[in-house]
Coordinates of C-alpha atoms in Angstrom, one line a residue:
X1 CA -10.6 48.2 24.3
X2 CA -12.5 46.5 27.2
X3 CA -10.5 45.0 30.1
X4 CA -11.6 41.5 29.3
X5 CA -10.4 41.9 25.7
X6 CA -7.1 43.2 26.9
X7 CA -6.6 40.1 29.0
X8 CA -7.5 37.9 26.1
X9 CA -4.9 39.6 23.8
X10 CA -2.3 39.4 26.5
X11 CA -2.9 35.7 27.0
X12 CA -2.8 35.1 23.3
X13 CA 0.6 37.0 23.0
X14 CA 2.0 35.0 25.9
X15 CA 0.9 31.7 24.4
X16 CA 2.5 32.5 21.0
X17 CA 5.7 33.6 22.6
X18 CA 6.2 30.8 25.0
X19 CA 4.5 28.0 23.1
X20 CA 1.7 27.2 25.5
X21 CA -0.5 24.8 23.4
X22 CA -3.5 24.8 25.8
X23 CA -3.6 28.6 26.0
X24 CA -3.5 28.7 22.2
X25 CA -6.5 26.5 22.0
X26 CA -8.4 28.4 24.6
X27 CA -8.1 31.8 23.1
X28 CA -8.5 30.8 19.5
X29 CA -5.2 32.0 18.1
X30 CA -4.2 31.5 14.4
X31 CA -4.3 27.8 13.3
X32 CA -0.6 27.1 13.1
X33 CA 0.3 23.5 12.6
X34 CA 3.0 23.6 15.3
X35 CA 3.7 25.1 18.7
X36 CA 5.9 28.1 18.5
X37 CA 9.1 27.9 20.5
X38 CA 9.9 30.8 22.7
X39 CA 12.4 33.2 21.2
X40 CA 15.5 32.8 23.3
X41 CA 17.0 35.8 24.9
X42 CA 20.4 36.9 23.5
X43 CA 23.3 35.5 25.4
X44 CA 26.9 36.9 25.4
X45 CA 28.5 33.6 24.2
X46 CA 30.1 32.8 20.9
X47 CA 27.9 31.4 18.2
X48 CA 29.3 28.0 17.0
X49 CA 30.8 28.3 13.6
X50 CA 30.9 31.0 10.9
X51 CA 27.9 32.1 8.9
X52 CA 28.6 32.5 5.2
X53 CA 26.6 35.2 3.4
X54 CA 26.6 35.5 -0.4
X55 CA 24.8 38.5 -1.8
X56 CA 24.2 38.8 -5.6
X57 CA 23.4 42.3 -6.6
X58 CA 23.7 41.9 -10.4
X59 CA 20.0 42.0 -11.2
X60 CA 20.0 45.8 -11.4
X61 CA 17.3 46.0 -14.1
X62 CA 14.7 44.4 -11.8
X63 CA 16.3 45.9 -8.6
X64 CA 16.4 42.4 -7.0
X65 CA 19.1 41.3 -4.6
X66 CA 19.5 37.5 -4.1
X67 CA 20.9 36.2 -0.8
X68 CA 22.3 32.8 0.1
X69 CA 23.5 31.8 3.6
X70 CA 25.0 28.8 5.3
X71 CA 24.2 28.9 9.0
X72 CA 26.0 26.2 11.2
X73 CA 23.7 24.6 13.8
X74 CA 24.6 22.7 17.0
X75 CA 22.0 20.0 16.7
X76 CA 18.3 19.2 16.1
X77 CA 15.4 21.2 17.4
X78 CA 13.8 24.6 16.9
X79 CA 15.9 27.2 15.2
X80 CA 14.7 30.8 15.1
X81 CA 16.1 33.1 12.5
X82 CA 15.6 36.9 12.9
X83 CA 15.4 39.6 10.3
X84 CA 16.9 42.8 11.7
X85 CA 14.2 45.2 13.0
X86 CA 15.8 47.9 15.2
X87 CA 18.3 49.6 13.0
X88 CA 21.1 51.7 14.5
X89 CA 21.2 55.2 13.1
X90 CA 17.6 55.0 12.2
X91 CA 16.8 54.9 15.9
X92 CA 13.6 52.9 15.4
X93 CA 12.0 49.6 14.4
X94 CA 12.2 50.1 10.7
X95 CA 13.8 47.0 9.2
X96 CA 11.8 46.4 6.0
X97 CA 10.8 42.7 6.6
X98 CA 8.1 43.1 4.0
X99 CA 10.8 43.4 1.3
X100 CA 12.0 39.8 2.0
X101 CA 10.5 37.3 -0.3
X102 CA 11.0 33.8 -1.8
X103 CA 12.4 32.4 1.5
X104 CA 13.6 28.8 1.4
X105 CA 15.5 26.9 4.1
X106 CA 17.0 23.5 3.6
X107 CA 19.2 21.0 5.5
X108 CA 21.1 18.2 3.9
X109 CA 19.4 19.0 0.7
X110 CA 15.9 18.6 2.2
X111 CA 13.4 21.6 2.4
X112 CA 12.5 22.7 5.9
X113 CA 9.1 24.3 6.4
X114 CA 9.3 27.6 8.1
X115 CA 6.6 29.5 10.1
X116 CA 6.7 33.1 11.1
X117 CA 6.2 34.1 14.7
X118 CA 2.9 35.8 14.8
X119 CA 3.9 38.3 17.6
X120 CA 7.5 38.9 16.7
X121 CA 6.9 38.9 13.0
X122 CA 10.6 39.4 12.0
X123 CA 11.2 35.9 13.4
X124 CA 11.1 32.7 11.4
X125 CA 11.1 29.2 13.0
X126 CA 12.3 25.9 11.5
X127 CA 12.9 22.5 13.0
X128 CA 16.4 21.3 12.4
X129 CA 16.5 17.6 11.7
X130 CA 18.8 15.1 13.3
X131 CA 22.2 14.8 11.6
X132 CA 22.2 18.3 10.1
X133 CA 25.3 20.4 10.9
X134 CA 24.0 23.5 9.0
X135 CA 21.0 25.0 7.3
X136 CA 21.0 26.7 3.9
X137 CA 18.9 29.9 3.6
X138 CA 18.0 31.6 0.4
X139 CA 15.8 34.6 -0.2
X140 CA 15.4 37.7 -2.2
X141 CA 15.5 41.3 -1.1
X142 CA 13.0 43.0 -3.3
X143 CA 14.3 46.6 -3.1
X144 CA 12.0 49.5 -3.8
X145 CA 11.4 50.3 -7.5
X146 CA 9.6 53.6 -6.8
X147 CA 10.1 56.1 -4.1
X148 CA 6.6 55.6 -2.7
X149 CA 7.7 52.0 -1.8
X150 CA 10.7 53.1 0.2
X151 CA 14.1 54.4 -0.3
X152 CA 15.6 53.6 -3.7
X153 CA 18.9 51.6 -3.2
X154 CA 19.6 50.4 -6.8
X155 CA 19.7 52.4 -10.0
X156 CA 21.2 51.6 -13.4
X157 CA 24.5 53.3 -12.3
X158 CA 24.9 52.5 -8.6
X159 CA 23.7 50.6 -5.6
X160 CA 23.7 50.7 -1.8
X161 CA 24.0 47.4 0.0
X162 CA 22.9 47.7 3.7
X163 CA 23.8 44.3 5.0
X164 CA 21.1 44.3 7.7
X165 CA 18.5 44.2 4.9
X166 CA 20.1 41.1 3.3
X167 CA 20.7 38.7 6.3
X168 CA 18.9 36.4 8.7
X169 CA 20.7 35.5 11.9
X170 CA 20.1 33.0 14.7
X171 CA 18.2 34.2 17.8
X172 CA 19.8 33.6 21.3
X173 CA 23.2 35.3 20.8
X174 CA 24.6 38.8 20.9
X175 CA 25.3 40.1 17.4
X176 CA 28.8 40.8 18.6
X177 CA 29.3 37.0 19.1
X178 CA 28.1 36.0 15.6
X179 CA 30.7 35.9 12.9
X180 CA 29.8 36.3 9.3
X181 CA 31.9 35.8 6.2
X182 CA 30.3 38.0 3.5
X183 CA 30.8 38.1 -0.3
X184 CA 29.2 40.5 -2.8
X185 CA 28.7 40.0 -6.5
X186 CA 28.5 43.2 -8.5
X187 CA 27.6 44.0 -12.1
X188 CA 30.6 43.7 -14.5
X189 CA 33.0 46.7 -14.3
X190 CA 31.6 48.2 -11.2
X191 CA 33.8 49.3 -8.3
X192 CA 32.9 49.8 -4.6
X193 CA 33.7 51.4 -1.3
X194 CA 33.1 50.0 2.1
X195 CA 34.6 49.9 5.6
X196 CA 35.0 46.1 5.3
X197 CA 38.4 44.6 4.8
X198 CA 38.6 43.1 1.3
X199 CA 40.3 39.7 0.9
X200 CA 39.9 39.6 -2.8
X201 CA 38.0 41.2 -5.7
X202 CA 37.9 39.2 -8.9
X203 CA 35.4 38.9 -11.7
X204 CA 33.0 41.2 -9.9
X205 CA 33.0 39.2 -6.7
X206 CA 34.2 40.9 -3.5
X207 CA 35.2 38.6 -0.7
X208 CA 35.5 40.3 2.7
X209 CA 37.2 39.2 5.8
X210 CA 35.1 37.6 8.5
X211 CA 33.5 40.1 10.8
X212 CA 30.9 40.2 13.6
X213 CA 27.3 40.7 12.7
X214 CA 27.4 43.9 14.8
X215 CA 30.1 45.4 12.6
X216 CA 28.8 43.9 9.4
X217 CA 25.5 45.7 9.9
X218 CA 27.5 48.9 10.5
X219 CA 29.6 48.6 7.3
X220 CA 27.4 49.2 4.2
X221 CA 28.6 49.3 0.6
X222 CA 28.3 51.9 -2.2
X223 CA 29.1 50.5 -5.6
X224 CA 28.7 51.9 -9.1
X225 CA 29.8 52.1 -12.7
X226 CA 31.3 55.5 -12.1
X227 CA 33.5 55.4 -9.1
X228 CA 36.4 57.4 -7.7
X229 CA 38.4 57.1 -4.4
X230 CA 40.2 60.1 -2.9
X231 CA 42.7 59.9 0.0
X232 CA 41.7 62.5 2.5
X233 CA 44.6 62.0 4.8
X234 CA 47.7 61.2 2.8
X235 CA 50.4 59.7 5.0
X236 CA 48.1 60.0 8.0
X237 CA 47.8 57.9 11.1
X238 CA 45.0 55.8 9.7
X239 CA 43.4 55.8 6.2
X240 CA 40.5 58.2 5.7
X241 CA 39.0 57.8 2.2
X242 CA 36.3 59.5 0.1
X243 CA 34.5 56.8 -2.0
X244 CA 32.4 58.5 -4.7
X245 CA 29.8 56.9 -7.0
X246 CA 27.9 59.1 -9.5
X247 CA 25.1 59.0 -12.0
X248 CA 27.6 60.1 -14.6
X249 CA 31.4 60.1 -14.8
X250 CA 31.5 63.9 -15.3
X251 CA 30.0 64.3 -11.8
X252 CA 33.2 62.9 -10.3
X253 CA 35.3 65.9 -11.4
X254 CA 36.3 67.4 -8.0
X255 CA 38.7 70.3 -8.1
X256 CA 41.9 70.2 -6.1
X257 CA 40.6 73.2 -4.1
X258 CA 37.4 71.3 -3.2
X259 CA 39.3 68.2 -2.2
X260 CA 41.5 70.3 0.0
X261 CA 38.5 71.5 1.9
X262 CA 37.4 67.9 2.6
X263 CA 40.9 67.1 3.8
X264 CA 40.7 70.1 6.1
X265 CA 37.5 68.6 7.6
X266 CA 39.5 65.6 8.6
X267 CA 42.3 67.7 10.0
X268 CA 39.9 69.9 12.0
X269 CA 38.2 66.8 13.5
X270 CA 41.6 65.6 14.6
X271 CA 42.3 68.9 16.3
X272 CA 38.9 69.0 18.0
X273 CA 38.7 65.4 19.3
X274 CA 42.4 64.5 19.6
X275 CA 41.8 60.8 19.1
X276 CA 40.5 58.4 16.4
X277 CA 38.3 55.5 17.2
X278 CA 38.7 53.6 13.9
X279 CA 41.5 51.8 12.1
X280 CA 40.3 53.4 8.9
X281 CA 37.3 55.5 7.8
X282 CA 35.4 55.5 4.5
X283 CA 33.0 58.2 3.4
X284 CA 30.5 56.7 1.0
X285 CA 29.2 59.4 -1.2
X286 CA 26.6 59.2 -4.0
X287 CA 26.4 62.1 -6.4
X288 CA 23.0 61.4 -7.6
X289 CA 19.4 62.4 -8.1
X290 CA 18.4 58.8 -8.7
X291 CA 19.5 56.9 -5.6
X292 CA 17.4 57.6 -2.5
X293 CA 18.7 60.5 -0.4
X294 CA 20.6 59.5 2.7
X295 CA 22.9 60.7 5.5
X296 CA 23.5 57.8 7.9
X297 CA 26.3 57.3 10.4
X298 CA 28.4 54.3 11.0
X299 CA 31.5 53.8 13.1
X300 CA 34.1 53.5 10.3
X301 CA 32.0 54.9 7.4
X302 CA 29.0 56.9 6.6
X303 CA 26.3 56.8 3.8
X304 CA 25.8 60.2 2.1
X305 CA 24.1 61.4 -1.0
X306 CA 24.5 64.9 -2.5
X307 CA 23.3 67.0 -5.4
X308 CA 24.6 66.0 -8.9
X309 CA 26.5 69.3 -9.0
X310 CA 28.2 68.9 -5.7
X311 CA 31.7 68.8 -7.2
X312 CA 31.0 70.7 -10.5
X313 CA 29.1 73.6 -9.0
X314 CA 30.3 74.0 -5.4
X315 CA 28.8 77.5 -4.9
X316 CA 25.4 76.3 -6.2
X317 CA 25.0 73.3 -3.8
X318 CA 25.1 74.9 -0.4
X319 CA 22.5 72.5 1.1
X320 CA 24.9 69.6 1.2
X321 CA 27.9 71.5 2.8
X322 CA 27.6 70.2 6.3
X323 CA 26.5 66.7 5.6
X324 CA 29.9 65.0 5.7
X325 CA 30.9 67.0 8.8
X326 CA 27.8 65.8 10.6
X327 CA 28.2 62.1 9.7
X328 CA 31.9 62.1 10.4
X329 CA 31.3 63.5 13.9
X330 CA 29.1 60.5 14.5
X331 CA 32.1 58.2 14.5
X332 CA 33.0 59.8 17.8
X333 CA 29.5 60.8 19.0
X334 CA 26.9 58.1 18.7
X335 CA 29.1 55.2 17.4
X336 CA 32.1 55.1 19.7
X337 CA 30.7 57.2 22.6
X338 CA 27.3 55.6 22.5
X339 CA 24.3 56.1 24.8
X340 CA 24.0 53.2 27.2
X341 CA 20.3 52.6 26.2
X342 CA 21.4 52.3 22.5
X343 CA 23.8 49.4 23.2
X344 CA 21.3 46.6 22.7
X345 CA 22.6 43.0 22.4
X346 CA 21.2 42.4 18.9
X347 CA 19.3 44.0 16.1
X348 CA 15.8 42.9 17.3
X349 CA 16.0 44.1 20.9
X350 CA 14.3 47.5 21.3
X351 CA 16.7 50.4 21.7
X352 CA 15.9 53.7 23.5
X353 CA 16.6 57.2 22.5
X354 CA 16.7 59.2 25.7
X355 CA 20.1 60.8 24.9
X356 CA 19.5 61.7 21.3
X357 CA 19.9 65.4 22.3
X358 CA 23.6 64.5 22.8
X359 CA 23.9 61.8 20.1
X360 CA 22.2 64.0 17.4
X361 CA 22.0 67.4 19.0
X362 CA 25.7 67.8 19.8
X363 CA 26.6 66.2 16.5
X364 CA 24.4 68.8 14.7
X365 CA 26.5 71.4 16.6
X366 CA 29.9 70.0 15.9
X367 CA 29.0 69.1 12.3
X368 CA 28.3 72.8 11.6
X369 CA 31.4 74.0 13.5
X370 CA 33.7 71.6 11.8
X371 CA 32.3 72.5 8.4
X372 CA 33.0 76.1 9.1
X373 CA 36.4 75.5 10.5
X374 CA 37.3 73.4 7.4
X375 CA 36.2 76.2 5.1
X376 CA 33.3 74.3 3.5
X377 CA 31.1 77.1 4.9
X378 CA 32.2 80.7 5.5
X379 CA 31.8 82.3 8.8
X380 CA 28.9 84.4 7.6
X381 CA 27.1 81.3 6.1
X382 CA 27.5 79.5 9.5
X383 CA 26.1 82.6 11.3
X384 CA 23.1 82.5 8.9
X385 CA 22.6 78.8 9.8
X386 CA 22.6 79.8 13.5
X387 CA 20.0 82.5 12.7
X388 CA 17.8 80.0 10.8
X389 CA 18.1 77.5 13.7
X390 CA 17.3 80.1 16.3
X391 CA 14.3 81.6 14.5
X392 CA 11.6 79.0 15.3
X393 CA 12.3 79.4 19.0
X394 CA 12.6 83.2 19.1
X395 CA 9.0 83.9 19.8
X396 CA 6.1 81.8 20.9
X397 CA 7.0 78.5 19.5
X398 CA 3.8 76.5 19.1
X399 CA 5.2 73.1 19.7
X400 CA 7.1 74.1 22.9
X401 CA 3.7 75.1 24.4
X402 CA 2.8 71.5 25.0
X403 CA 5.7 69.2 24.3
X404 CA 9.1 69.0 26.1
X405 CA 12.2 68.7 24.0
X406 CA 13.0 65.4 25.8
X407 CA 9.9 63.8 24.4
X408 CA 10.9 64.5 20.8
X409 CA 13.7 61.8 21.2
X410 CA 10.9 59.3 20.9
X411 CA 9.9 60.5 17.4
X412 CA 11.9 57.9 15.4
X413 CA 9.9 55.2 17.2
X414 CA 6.4 56.8 17.4
X415 CA 6.5 58.7 14.1
X416 CA 9.2 56.7 12.3
X417 CA 10.3 59.8 10.5
X418 CA 7.3 60.1 8.3
X419 CA 6.2 63.5 7.0
X420 CA 3.9 65.3 9.4
X421 CA 1.0 67.6 8.6
X422 CA 1.8 70.3 11.2
X423 CA 5.5 70.0 11.8
X424 CA 5.8 73.3 13.7
X425 CA 3.2 72.1 16.3
X426 CA 4.2 68.5 16.4
X427 CA 7.8 69.7 16.6
X428 CA 9.2 66.5 15.2
X429 CA 12.8 65.5 16.1
X430 CA 13.6 68.9 17.6
X431 CA 16.4 67.2 19.5
X432 CA 18.5 68.0 16.3
X433 CA 17.9 71.8 16.0
X434 CA 16.9 72.8 19.5
X435 CA 19.4 70.2 20.8
X436 CA 22.2 71.9 19.0
X437 CA 21.3 75.3 20.6
X438 CA 21.7 73.7 24.1
X439 CA 25.3 73.0 23.2
X440 CA 25.9 76.5 21.9
X441 CA 24.5 77.8 25.2
X442 CA 26.9 75.5 27.1
X443 CA 29.8 76.5 24.9
X444 CA 29.4 80.2 25.3
X445 CA 28.7 79.9 29.0
X446 CA 32.0 78.1 29.5
X447 CA 33.8 80.6 27.5
X448 CA 32.2 83.5 29.4
X449 CA 33.0 82.0 32.8
X450 CA 36.6 81.2 32.0
X451 CA 37.4 84.3 30.1
X452 CA 37.9 82.3 26.9
X453 CA 40.4 79.9 28.4
X454 CA 38.1 76.9 28.1
X455 CA 35.2 75.9 25.9
X456 CA 33.1 73.0 24.7
X457 CA 36.3 72.0 22.7
X458 CA 37.7 70.9 26.1
X459 CA 34.6 68.8 26.7
X460 CA 35.1 67.2 23.3
X461 CA 38.6 66.2 24.2
X462 CA 37.6 64.9 27.6
X463 CA 34.5 63.0 26.3
X464 CA 35.6 61.8 22.9
X465 CA 39.4 62.3 22.8
X466 CA 40.4 59.4 25.1
X467 CA 41.4 55.8 24.5
X468 CA 42.9 56.6 21.1
X469 CA 42.6 53.8 18.7
X470 CA 39.8 51.9 20.6
X471 CA 36.7 51.3 18.5
X472 CA 34.7 49.1 20.9
X473 CA 31.6 51.2 21.9
X474 CA 32.1 53.2 25.1
X475 CA 28.6 53.7 26.7
X476 CA 27.6 56.8 28.5
X477 CA 24.7 58.1 30.6
X478 CA 23.3 61.5 31.6
X479 CA 25.6 61.5 34.6
X480 CA 28.6 60.7 32.4
X481 CA 27.9 63.9 30.4
X482 CA 27.4 66.1 33.4
X483 CA 30.6 64.7 35.0
X484 CA 32.8 65.6 32.1
X485 CA 31.2 69.0 31.8
X486 CA 31.9 69.6 35.5
X487 CA 35.5 68.7 34.8
X488 CA 35.7 71.4 32.3
X489 CA 33.9 74.1 34.3
X490 CA 31.9 73.5 37.5
X491 CA 28.2 74.2 37.2
X492 CA 24.9 72.6 38.2
X493 CA 24.9 71.0 34.8
X494 CA 22.1 68.6 35.6
X495 CA 19.7 71.4 36.3
X496 CA 21.0 73.4 33.3
X497 CA 20.4 70.5 30.9
X498 CA 17.1 69.2 32.5
X499 CA 15.6 72.7 32.3
X500 CA 16.3 72.8 28.6
X501 CA 15.0 69.3 28.1
X502 CA 11.9 69.1 30.3
X503 CA 10.3 72.6 30.6
X504 CA 7.3 73.5 28.5
X505 CA 5.3 76.6 27.8
X506 CA 6.4 79.7 29.7
X507 CA 8.8 77.7 31.8
X508 CA 10.8 76.7 28.8
X509 CA 14.1 78.6 28.6
X510 CA 14.9 80.3 25.3
X511 CA 17.3 78.1 23.3
X512 CA 18.8 81.2 21.9
X513 CA 20.7 82.4 24.9
X514 CA 23.9 81.2 23.4
X515 CA 23.4 83.5 20.4
X516 CA 23.5 86.7 22.6
X517 CA 26.2 85.4 24.9
X518 CA 28.2 84.7 21.7
X519 CA 28.1 88.4 20.8
X520 CA 25.1 88.5 18.4
X521 CA 21.4 89.1 18.5
X522 CA 18.6 87.6 16.3
X523 CA 16.9 90.3 14.2
X524 CA 14.3 90.3 11.5
X525 CA 14.8 91.9 8.1
X526 CA 12.8 92.1 4.9
X527 CA 15.1 90.0 2.8
X528 CA 16.4 86.5 3.5
X529 CA 20.0 86.0 4.6
X530 CA 22.4 85.0 1.9
X531 CA 22.5 81.4 3.0
X532 CA 18.7 81.1 2.9
X533 CA 18.6 82.8 -0.5
X534 CA 21.0 80.1 -1.9
X535 CA 19.2 77.3 -0.1
X536 CA 15.8 78.4 -1.3
X537 CA 17.1 78.7 -4.9
X538 CA 18.7 75.3 -4.7
X539 CA 15.6 73.6 -3.3
X540 CA 13.1 75.7 -5.2
X541 CA 11.4 77.0 -2.1
X542 CA 9.4 80.1 -1.5
X543 CA 9.4 81.2 2.2
X544 CA 6.9 83.4 4.0
X545 CA 6.9 81.3 7.2
X546 CA 7.5 84.2 9.6
X547 CA 5.1 86.6 8.0
X548 CA 1.9 85.1 6.6
X549 CA 3.0 81.7 7.8
X550 CA 3.2 80.0 4.4
X551 CA 5.8 78.0 2.6
X552 CA 5.3 77.5 -1.1
X553 CA 6.9 75.6 -4.0
X554 CA 7.5 77.3 -7.4
X555 CA 4.1 76.3 -8.6
X556 CA 2.7 78.4 -5.7
X557 CA 1.4 75.3 -4.0
X558 CA 1.3 75.6 -0.2
X559 CA 3.8 73.0 1.2
X560 CA 3.6 74.1 4.9
X561 CA 1.6 76.3 7.2
X562 CA 3.1 77.5 10.5
X563 CA 0.8 76.7 13.4
X564 CA -0.8 79.9 14.9
X565 CA 0.2 82.0 12.0
X566 CA -2.2 84.3 10.0
X567 CA -2.4 81.5 7.4
X568 CA -3.3 79.0 10.0
X569 CA -5.9 81.3 11.6
X570 CA -7.4 81.7 8.1
X571 CA -8.0 77.9 8.0
X572 CA -5.3 77.1 5.4
X573 CA -3.3 73.9 5.2
X574 CA -0.8 72.3 2.9
X575 CA -2.2 71.5 -0.5
X576 CA -3.9 74.8 -1.4
X577 CA -2.6 76.6 -4.5
X578 CA -2.3 80.3 -4.5
X579 CA -3.7 81.4 -7.9
X580 CA -4.1 85.2 -7.4
X581 CA -2.7 88.0 -5.2
X582 CA -4.7 91.2 -4.8
X583 CA -6.5 90.4 -8.0
X584 CA -3.5 89.5 -10.1
X585 CA -2.0 86.2 -11.2
X586 CA 0.0 84.8 -8.3
X587 CA 3.8 84.8 -8.3
X588 CA 6.3 84.7 -5.5
X589 CA 7.3 88.3 -6.2
X590 CA 3.7 89.3 -6.2
X591 CA 3.1 87.8 -2.7
X592 CA 6.3 89.6 -1.5
X593 CA 5.1 92.9 -2.9
X594 CA 1.6 92.5 -1.3
X595 CA 3.1 91.7 2.1
X596 CA 5.3 94.8 1.9
X597 CA 2.4 97.0 0.8
X598 CA 0.3 95.8 3.7
X599 CA 2.7 97.5 6.1
X600 CA 0.2 100.2 5.6
X601 CA -2.5 99.3 8.1
X602 CA -5.2 100.2 5.6
X603 CA -3.9 97.7 3.0
X604 CA -4.9 94.0 3.3
X605 CA -3.3 91.0 1.6
X606 CA -5.8 89.2 -0.4
X607 CA -5.1 85.7 -1.8
X608 CA -7.3 83.6 -4.0
X609 CA -6.6 79.9 -3.5
X610 CA -7.6 76.7 -5.3
X611 CA -7.8 73.1 -4.0
X612 CA -9.2 70.6 -6.5
X613 CA -12.6 72.2 -7.5
X614 CA -12.7 74.5 -4.5
X615 CA -11.8 78.1 -4.5
X616 CA -11.3 80.5 -1.6
X617 CA -10.5 84.1 -1.2
X618 CA -8.7 85.0 2.1
X619 CA -8.1 88.6 3.3
X620 CA -5.2 88.8 5.8
X621 CA -5.2 91.6 8.4
X622 CA -1.5 91.3 8.6
X623 CA 0.8 94.4 8.6
X624 CA 4.1 93.1 9.9
X625 CA 5.9 93.1 6.6
X626 CA 8.3 90.5 5.3
X627 CA 10.3 88.8 8.1
X628 CA 13.5 86.8 7.7
X629 CA 16.1 85.9 10.4
X630 CA 19.6 87.4 10.6
X631 CA 22.3 87.7 13.2
X632 CA 23.4 91.2 14.1
X633 CA 26.7 91.9 16.0
X634 CA 26.3 93.3 19.5
X635 CA 28.9 96.1 19.6
X636 CA 31.3 96.0 22.5
X637 CA 30.9 92.3 23.3
X638 CA 33.3 89.5 22.6
X639 CA 32.8 87.7 19.3
X640 CA 32.5 84.3 20.8
X641 CA 30.7 82.9 17.8
X642 CA 33.5 84.0 15.7
X643 CA 36.0 82.3 18.0
X644 CA 33.9 79.1 17.9
X645 CA 33.8 79.1 14.1
X646 CA 37.5 79.9 13.6
X647 CA 39.7 77.0 12.3
X648 CA 42.0 75.4 14.9
X649 CA 45.7 75.8 14.0
X650 CA 46.9 72.9 16.2

């Protein structure tokens, strides 16, 4: 873009935002019939009155949610209503404003014509007439019908109401200063779970206690025809409940043993953190293959979806084992202890993600640890998870050659969590996986330096386990983190962390140091570890990522190619179908056998591939055999990983 053009666009944007009519005329902006008022900055003052919000979710056949609001107003003049854009937990500007339709705004029974702000397109402006004490708002939330349109939130058996997708709110106020009184109408006979306090539930209409917009947006609802609630802390200090909806009533049949493991998760979290920052907590769990998949944190609840066999075939659904542990940890890490740059005044002010390696990375770590301590994963399964996490960083990791871990915290904004063509090189959202390895490194270092007397558990108590019962967000910065770490065991923690976060290429430290300090080494074997075998079977995956560099589905279609691998160097990409291996019809077993045979340097691996009407034959000069990650015990060293994974007795 030429400099003059940039100036023109900047002037246009300023005119739209601040309502400069002469500037609008000069630069030829859209022909709006009114001057746009500036969007007022949010102020930390109470909004006058209570907004009523009535949500009707009974039209499940057409997947349409109808919304009605009454919004008090202080007087005549411009009123700007905002549709939430920056969604906590999603870490980016992903509010689906295009799903809002049929918007009508009235005052005193008279229609008010609205106009959308052409720069801040989640903003709607109306002119409130004299004598009006409130405006009535009605619109429809047209939820996705097919997965290509977005995440499915309504099925014939269940629904997921996320309030920030069903509300408009007045600009100019902190969302913590706007009070909303919500009601929700459900299909006949349906039950629901939510962190909201229910005042009444009659004839399918749930009326909830008034709540701030901040907490409303953080308190979704799962509802369904097949519903069960389980008390996970009977007689405990504050209620912790598991609210389950399912595609079929038979899917709710959890055994006493399985329920006991979930109760152990709550108990182990108490023993780790030593405080609760909620007056009650509600796991919202969908057992489904129809509702869109989700794992999303909230302060007093979480949204989770699991395999339809989660309760009825516990051993066959290993992929969901650590989901609840991860999301529950977020009540402490991310929601109560919240990065200072995530504490924005409302849902349309941009948030920043610079500390996601704590928010998500440490949660990834604690989620696995708590899952193992509770018994939802065995020690060996957790060790296999560590092996799988360490494997991408064990050798020359392609993405680390050019991109620092810190920069991946921007991915929810710049990539918005879309699938990527070369994930191993783009290294999308590595603040989860590699971030968790930072905390294993810190944990084992503290244990080594103190002879096992202190650990990252002490950091958890010092960072999260204070101000018991308080659930107003407690902001933190990088210096807050290093300060608490130094209180556990003195170190140059700033350099320790920044080296992990900022270095690239040869200067990047191995994220796997904590593995060896923990008493294990990463090794490669010709068969997958047991956890990977179960996971690949559950998700129907065929994995040759660390040999040829290919991942396949059961139809032998290439789903991923590791950057720099033999497959990459051969010019392959996702989308090719393997049709033959060494002259025979392709099967997963056939590829495995060919790779094993090619350990003989005189034997190649030859694949015939098809993509549309194109065919290719590729000969791989690869002789490294099958390679899958495992952890191997280092004899004569302390089993620190074992200590980390062991359940806490008090």
